[in-house]
């Protein structure tokens, strides 16, 4: 039996899961930087599609809002993933909460984020 503040169930999956979260977090942060570096190119490409649209400025504003949100979600997912992985390695009491936040944030990123997030949710929300 595990206590409420424990890192993982008695199966001993904390260390491989922590390593997966750290690697996933690094990849997400790299993806956020990559998205940020191509923001100008993405804007020009999306703007080229708006030549025959009656009101292109509102669509361009929506594009910037969605693109910025995607960058923020990617960076936030990466930061929480690294924090969750480090907390699991350290067997910290907050590792369960950090892992659940990282799992929820990662669900939007197919296929690895969805698989890792779903697995973490199943492991940490399971009733003994």
JSON list of C-alpha atoms in Angstrom, two decimals:
[
{"chain": "A", "resi": 1, "resn": "UNK", "atom": "CA", "xyz": [0.00, 0.00, 0.00]},
{"chain": "A", "resi": 2, "resn": "UNK", "atom": "CA", "xyz": [1.19, 3.48, -0.75]},
{"chain": "A", "resi": 3, "resn": "UNK", "atom": "CA", "xyz": [0.43, 6.57, 1.21]},
{"chain": "A", "resi": 4, "resn": "UNK", "atom": "CA", "xyz": [-1.24, 9.69, -0.18]},
{"chain": "A", "resi": 5, "resn": "UNK", "atom": "CA", "xyz": [2.04, 11.56, -0.66]},
{"chain": "A", "resi": 6, "resn": "UNK", "atom": "CA", "xyz": [3.97, 8.71, -2.22]},
{"chain": "A", "resi": 7, "resn": "UNK", "atom": "CA", "xyz": [5.52, 9.01, -5.63]},
{"chain": "A", "resi": 8, "resn": "UNK", "atom": "CA", "xyz": [4.12, 5.97, -7.38]},
{"chain": "A", "resi": 9, "resn": "UNK", "atom": "CA", "xyz": [2.31, 2.78, -6.66]},
{"chain": "A", "resi": 10, "resn": "UNK", "atom": "CA", "xyz": [4.19, -0.15, -5.20]},
{"chain": "A", "resi": 11, "resn": "UNK", "atom": "CA", "xyz": [5.07, -1.33, -8.71]},
{"chain": "A", "resi": 12, "resn": "UNK", "atom": "CA", "xyz": [8.32, 0.64, -8.71]},
{"chain": "A", "resi": 13, "resn": "UNK", "atom": "CA", "xyz": [7.60, 2.59, -11.90]},
{"chain": "A", "resi": 14, "resn": "UNK", "atom": "CA", "xyz": [8.70, 5.95, -10.51]},
{"chain": "A", "resi": 15, "resn": "UNK", "atom": "CA", "xyz": [12.22, 5.98, -11.94]},
{"chain": "A", "resi": 16, "resn": "UNK", "atom": "CA", "xyz": [11.45, 5.06, -15.59]},
{"chain": "A", "resi": 17, "resn": "UNK", "atom": "CA", "xyz": [8.39, 7.29, -15.54]},
{"chain": "A", "resi": 18, "resn": "UNK", "atom": "CA", "xyz": [10.44, 10.18, -14.13]},
{"chain": "A", "resi": 19, "resn": "UNK", "atom": "CA", "xyz": [13.05, 9.70, -16.85]},
{"chain": "A", "resi": 20, "resn": "UNK", "atom": "CA", "xyz": [10.33, 9.70, -19.52]},
{"chain": "A", "resi": 21, "resn": "UNK", "atom": "CA", "xyz": [8.89, 12.94, -18.14]},
{"chain": "A", "resi": 22, "resn": "UNK", "atom": "CA", "xyz": [12.28, 14.66, -18.12]},
{"chain": "A", "resi": 23, "resn": "UNK", "atom": "CA", "xyz": [13.02, 13.61, -21.71]},
{"chain": "A", "resi": 24, "resn": "UNK", "atom": "CA", "xyz": [9.52, 14.64, -22.80]},
{"chain": "A", "resi": 25, "resn": "UNK", "atom": "CA", "xyz": [9.93, 18.01, -21.07]},
{"chain": "A", "resi": 26, "resn": "UNK", "atom": "CA", "xyz": [13.19, 18.71, -22.86]},
{"chain": "A", "resi": 27, "resn": "UNK", "atom": "CA", "xyz": [11.60, 17.83, -26.20]},
{"chain": "A", "resi": 28, "resn": "UNK", "atom": "CA", "xyz": [8.62, 20.12, -25.46]},
{"chain": "A", "resi": 29, "resn": "UNK", "atom": "CA", "xyz": [10.90, 23.04, -24.59]},
{"chain": "A", "resi": 30, "resn": "UNK", "atom": "CA", "xyz": [12.85, 22.50, -27.81]},
{"chain": "A", "resi": 31, "resn": "UNK", "atom": "CA", "xyz": [9.55, 22.44, -29.71]},
{"chain": "A", "resi": 32, "resn": "UNK", "atom": "CA", "xyz": [8.48, 25.71, -28.06]},
{"chain": "A", "resi": 33, "resn": "UNK", "atom": "CA", "xyz": [11.74, 27.40, -29.09]},
{"chain": "A", "resi": 34, "resn": "UNK", "atom": "CA", "xyz": [11.36, 25.96, -32.58]},
{"chain": "A", "resi": 35, "resn": "UNK", "atom": "CA", "xyz": [7.80, 27.30, -32.87]},
{"chain": "A", "resi": 36, "resn": "UNK", "atom": "CA", "xyz": [8.94, 30.68, -31.62]},
{"chain": "A", "resi": 37, "resn": "UNK", "atom": "CA", "xyz": [11.78, 30.83, -34.14]},
{"chain": "A", "resi": 38, "resn": "UNK", "atom": "CA", "xyz": [9.40, 30.12, -37.04]},
{"chain": "A", "resi": 39, "resn": "UNK", "atom": "CA", "xyz": [6.68, 32.58, -35.99]},
{"chain": "A", "resi": 40, "resn": "UNK", "atom": "CA", "xyz": [7.50, 34.97, -38.82]},
{"chain": "A", "resi": 41, "resn": "UNK", "atom": "CA", "xyz": [7.46, 32.25, -41.45]},
{"chain": "A", "resi": 42, "resn": "UNK", "atom": "CA", "xyz": [4.20, 30.84, -40.14]},
{"chain": "A", "resi": 43, "resn": "UNK", "atom": "CA", "xyz": [2.64, 34.31, -40.22]},
{"chain": "A", "resi": 44, "resn": "UNK", "atom": "CA", "xyz": [3.66, 34.85, -43.85]},
{"chain": "A", "resi": 45, "resn": "UNK", "atom": "CA", "xyz": [2.42, 31.41, -44.84]},
{"chain": "A", "resi": 46, "resn": "UNK", "atom": "CA", "xyz": [-0.94, 31.89, -43.12]},
{"chain": "A", "resi": 47, "resn": "UNK", "atom": "CA", "xyz": [-1.23, 35.41, -44.53]},
{"chain": "A", "resi": 48, "resn": "UNK", "atom": "CA", "xyz": [-0.75, 34.06, -48.06]},
{"chain": "A", "resi": 49, "resn": "UNK", "atom": "CA", "xyz": [-3.90, 32.01, -47.58]},
{"chain": "A", "resi": 50, "resn": "UNK", "atom": "CA", "xyz": [-5.97, 35.09, -46.74]},
{"chain": "A", "resi": 51, "resn": "UNK", "atom": "CA", "xyz": [-5.85, 36.86, -50.12]},
{"chain": "A", "resi": 52, "resn": "UNK", "atom": "CA", "xyz": [-9.52, 36.21, -50.98]},
{"chain": "A", "resi": 53, "resn": "UNK", "atom": "CA", "xyz": [-11.02, 36.43, -47.51]},
{"chain": "A", "resi": 54, "resn": "UNK", "atom": "CA", "xyz": [-13.40, 39.35, -46.86]},
{"chain": "A", "resi": 55, "resn": "UNK", "atom": "CA", "xyz": [-11.91, 40.29, -43.45]},
{"chain": "A", "resi": 56, "resn": "UNK", "atom": "CA", "xyz": [-8.35, 38.96, -43.26]},
{"chain": "A", "resi": 57, "resn": "UNK", "atom": "CA", "xyz": [-7.30, 41.07, -40.28]},
{"chain": "A", "resi": 58, "resn": "UNK", "atom": "CA", "xyz": [-9.57, 39.34, -37.79]},
{"chain": "A", "resi": 59, "resn": "UNK", "atom": "CA", "xyz": [-8.39, 35.94, -39.02]},
{"chain": "A", "resi": 60, "resn": "UNK", "atom": "CA", "xyz": [-4.76, 37.04, -38.74]},
{"chain": "A", "resi": 61, "resn": "UNK", "atom": "CA", "xyz": [-5.41, 38.18, -35.17]},
{"chain": "A", "resi": 62, "resn": "UNK", "atom": "CA", "xyz": [-6.99, 34.82, -34.40]},
{"chain": "A", "resi": 63, "resn": "UNK", "atom": "CA", "xyz": [-3.98, 33.07, -35.93]},
{"chain": "A", "resi": 64, "resn": "UNK", "atom": "CA", "xyz": [-1.58, 35.04, -33.74]},
{"chain": "A", "resi": 65, "resn": "UNK", "atom": "CA", "xyz": [-3.64, 34.27, -30.65]},
{"chain": "A", "resi": 66, "resn": "UNK", "atom": "CA", "xyz": [-3.79, 30.54, -31.40]},
{"chain": "A", "resi": 67, "resn": "UNK", "atom": "CA", "xyz": [-0.11, 30.35, -32.38]},
{"chain": "A", "resi": 68, "resn": "UNK", "atom": "CA", "xyz": [0.96, 32.19, -29.21]},
{"chain": "A", "resi": 69, "resn": "UNK", "atom": "CA", "xyz": [-1.26, 29.92, -27.12]},
{"chain": "A", "resi": 70, "resn": "UNK", "atom": "CA", "xyz": [0.30, 26.85, -28.70]},
{"chain": "A", "resi": 71, "resn": "UNK", "atom": "CA", "xyz": [3.80, 28.13, -27.88]},
{"chain": "A", "resi": 72, "resn": "UNK", "atom": "CA", "xyz": [2.79, 28.87, -24.28]},
{"chain": "A", "resi": 73, "resn": "UNK", "atom": "CA", "xyz": [1.11, 25.46, -23.91]},
{"chain": "A", "resi": 74, "resn": "UNK", "atom": "CA", "xyz": [4.20, 23.72, -25.30]},
{"chain": "A", "resi": 75, "resn": "UNK", "atom": "CA", "xyz": [6.55, 25.60, -22.97]},
{"chain": "A", "resi": 76, "resn": "UNK", "atom": "CA", "xyz": [4.29, 25.10, -19.96]},
{"chain": "A", "resi": 77, "resn": "UNK", "atom": "CA", "xyz": [3.98, 21.41, -20.70]},
{"chain": "A", "resi": 78, "resn": "UNK", "atom": "CA", "xyz": [7.75, 21.12, -20.95]},
{"chain": "A", "resi": 79, "resn": "UNK", "atom": "CA", "xyz": [8.39, 22.99, -17.70]},
{"chain": "A", "resi": 80, "resn": "UNK", "atom": "CA", "xyz": [5.85, 20.98, -15.73]},
{"chain": "A", "resi": 81, "resn": "UNK", "atom": "CA", "xyz": [7.15, 17.73, -17.26]},
{"chain": "A", "resi": 82, "resn": "UNK", "atom": "CA", "xyz": [10.71, 18.46, -16.15]},
{"chain": "A", "resi": 83, "resn": "UNK", "atom": "CA", "xyz": [9.55, 19.54, -12.69]},
{"chain": "A", "resi": 84, "resn": "UNK", "atom": "CA", "xyz": [7.43, 16.39, -12.35]},
{"chain": "A", "resi": 85, "resn": "UNK", "atom": "CA", "xyz": [10.30, 14.15, -13.45]},
{"chain": "A", "resi": 86, "resn": "UNK", "atom": "CA", "xyz": [12.74, 15.77, -11.04]},
{"chain": "A", "resi": 87, "resn": "UNK", "atom": "CA", "xyz": [10.22, 15.59, -8.20]},
{"chain": "A", "resi": 88, "resn": "UNK", "atom": "CA", "xyz": [9.64, 11.88, -8.90]},
{"chain": "A", "resi": 89, "resn": "UNK", "atom": "CA", "xyz": [13.38, 11.22, -8.83]},
{"chain": "A", "resi": 90, "resn": "UNK", "atom": "CA", "xyz": [13.68, 13.09, -5.54]},
{"chain": "A", "resi": 91, "resn": "UNK", "atom": "CA", "xyz": [10.62, 11.29, -4.15]},
{"chain": "A", "resi": 92, "resn": "UNK", "atom": "CA", "xyz": [9.16, 14.68, -3.20]},
{"chain": "A", "resi": 93, "resn": "UNK", "atom": "CA", "xyz": [5.69, 14.96, -1.76]},
{"chain": "A", "resi": 94, "resn": "UNK", "atom": "CA", "xyz": [4.53, 17.28, -4.54]},
{"chain": "A", "resi": 95, "resn": "UNK", "atom": "CA", "xyz": [5.47, 14.85, -7.29]},
{"chain": "A", "resi": 96, "resn": "UNK", "atom": "CA", "xyz": [1.95, 13.45, -7.57]},
{"chain": "A", "resi": 97, "resn": "UNK", "atom": "CA", "xyz": [0.41, 16.87, -8.15]},
{"chain": "A", "resi": 98, "resn": "UNK", "atom": "CA", "xyz": [3.16, 17.93, -10.57]},
{"chain": "A", "resi": 99, "resn": "UNK", "atom": "CA", "xyz": [2.79, 14.67, -12.49]},
{"chain": "A", "resi": 100, "resn": "UNK", "atom": "CA", "xyz": [-0.97, 15.13, -12.77]},
{"chain": "A", "resi": 101, "resn": "UNK", "atom": "CA", "xyz": [-0.58, 18.72, -14.03]},
{"chain": "A", "resi": 102, "resn": "UNK", "atom": "CA", "xyz": [2.09, 17.61, -16.52]},
{"chain": "A", "resi": 103, "resn": "UNK", "atom": "CA", "xyz": [-0.13, 14.74, -17.65]},
{"chain": "A", "resi": 104, "resn": "UNK", "atom": "CA", "xyz": [-3.12, 16.99, -18.30]},
{"chain": "A", "resi": 105, "resn": "UNK", "atom": "CA", "xyz": [-1.01, 19.56, -20.17]},
{"chain": "A", "resi": 106, "resn": "UNK", "atom": "CA", "xyz": [0.62, 16.88, -22.32]},
{"chain": "A", "resi": 107, "resn": "UNK", "atom": "CA", "xyz": [-2.60, 15.27, -23.56]},
{"chain": "A", "resi": 108, "resn": "UNK", "atom": "CA", "xyz": [-2.85, 17.66, -26.52]},
{"chain": "A", "resi": 109, "resn": "UNK", "atom": "CA", "xyz": [0.50, 16.63, -28.00]},
{"chain": "A", "resi": 110, "resn": "UNK", "atom": "CA", "xyz": [0.05, 13.50, -30.10]},
{"chain": "A", "resi": 111, "resn": "UNK", "atom": "CA", "xyz": [1.25, 10.73, -29.92]},
{"chain": "A", "resi": 112, "resn": "UNK", "atom": "CA", "xyz": [3.89, 10.76, -27.17]},
{"chain": "A", "resi": 113, "resn": "UNK", "atom": "CA", "xyz": [2.28, 13.36, -24.93]},
{"chain": "A", "resi": 114, "resn": "UNK", "atom": "CA", "xyz": [-1.09, 11.64, -25.12]},
{"chain": "A", "resi": 115, "resn": "UNK", "atom": "CA", "xyz": [0.37, 8.23, -24.33]},
{"chain": "A", "resi": 116, "resn": "UNK", "atom": "CA", "xyz": [2.59, 9.46, -21.49]},
{"chain": "A", "resi": 117, "resn": "UNK", "atom": "CA", "xyz": [-0.15, 11.65, -20.05]},
{"chain": "A", "resi": 118, "resn": "UNK", "atom": "CA", "xyz": [-2.76, 8.90, -20.17]},
{"chain": "A", "resi": 119, "resn": "UNK", "atom": "CA", "xyz": [-0.40, 6.39, -18.56]},
{"chain": "A", "resi": 120, "resn": "UNK", "atom": "CA", "xyz": [0.46, 8.85, -15.80]},
{"chain": "A", "resi": 121, "resn": "UNK", "atom": "CA", "xyz": [-3.19, 9.64, -15.16]},
{"chain": "A", "resi": 122, "resn": "UNK", "atom": "CA", "xyz": [-4.00, 5.94, -14.90]},
{"chain": "A", "resi": 123, "resn": "UNK", "atom": "CA", "xyz": [-1.09, 5.31, -12.52]},
{"chain": "A", "resi": 124, "resn": "UNK", "atom": "CA", "xyz": [-1.64, 8.28, -10.23]},
{"chain": "A", "resi": 125, "resn": "UNK", "atom": "CA", "xyz": [-5.45, 8.35, -10.20]},
{"chain": "A", "resi": 126, "resn": "UNK", "atom": "CA", "xyz": [-5.87, 4.63, -9.59]},
{"chain": "A", "resi": 127, "resn": "UNK", "atom": "CA", "xyz": [-7.56, 3.64, -6.36]},
{"chain": "A", "resi": 128, "resn": "UNK", "atom": "CA", "xyz": [-5.88, 0.89, -4.39]}
]
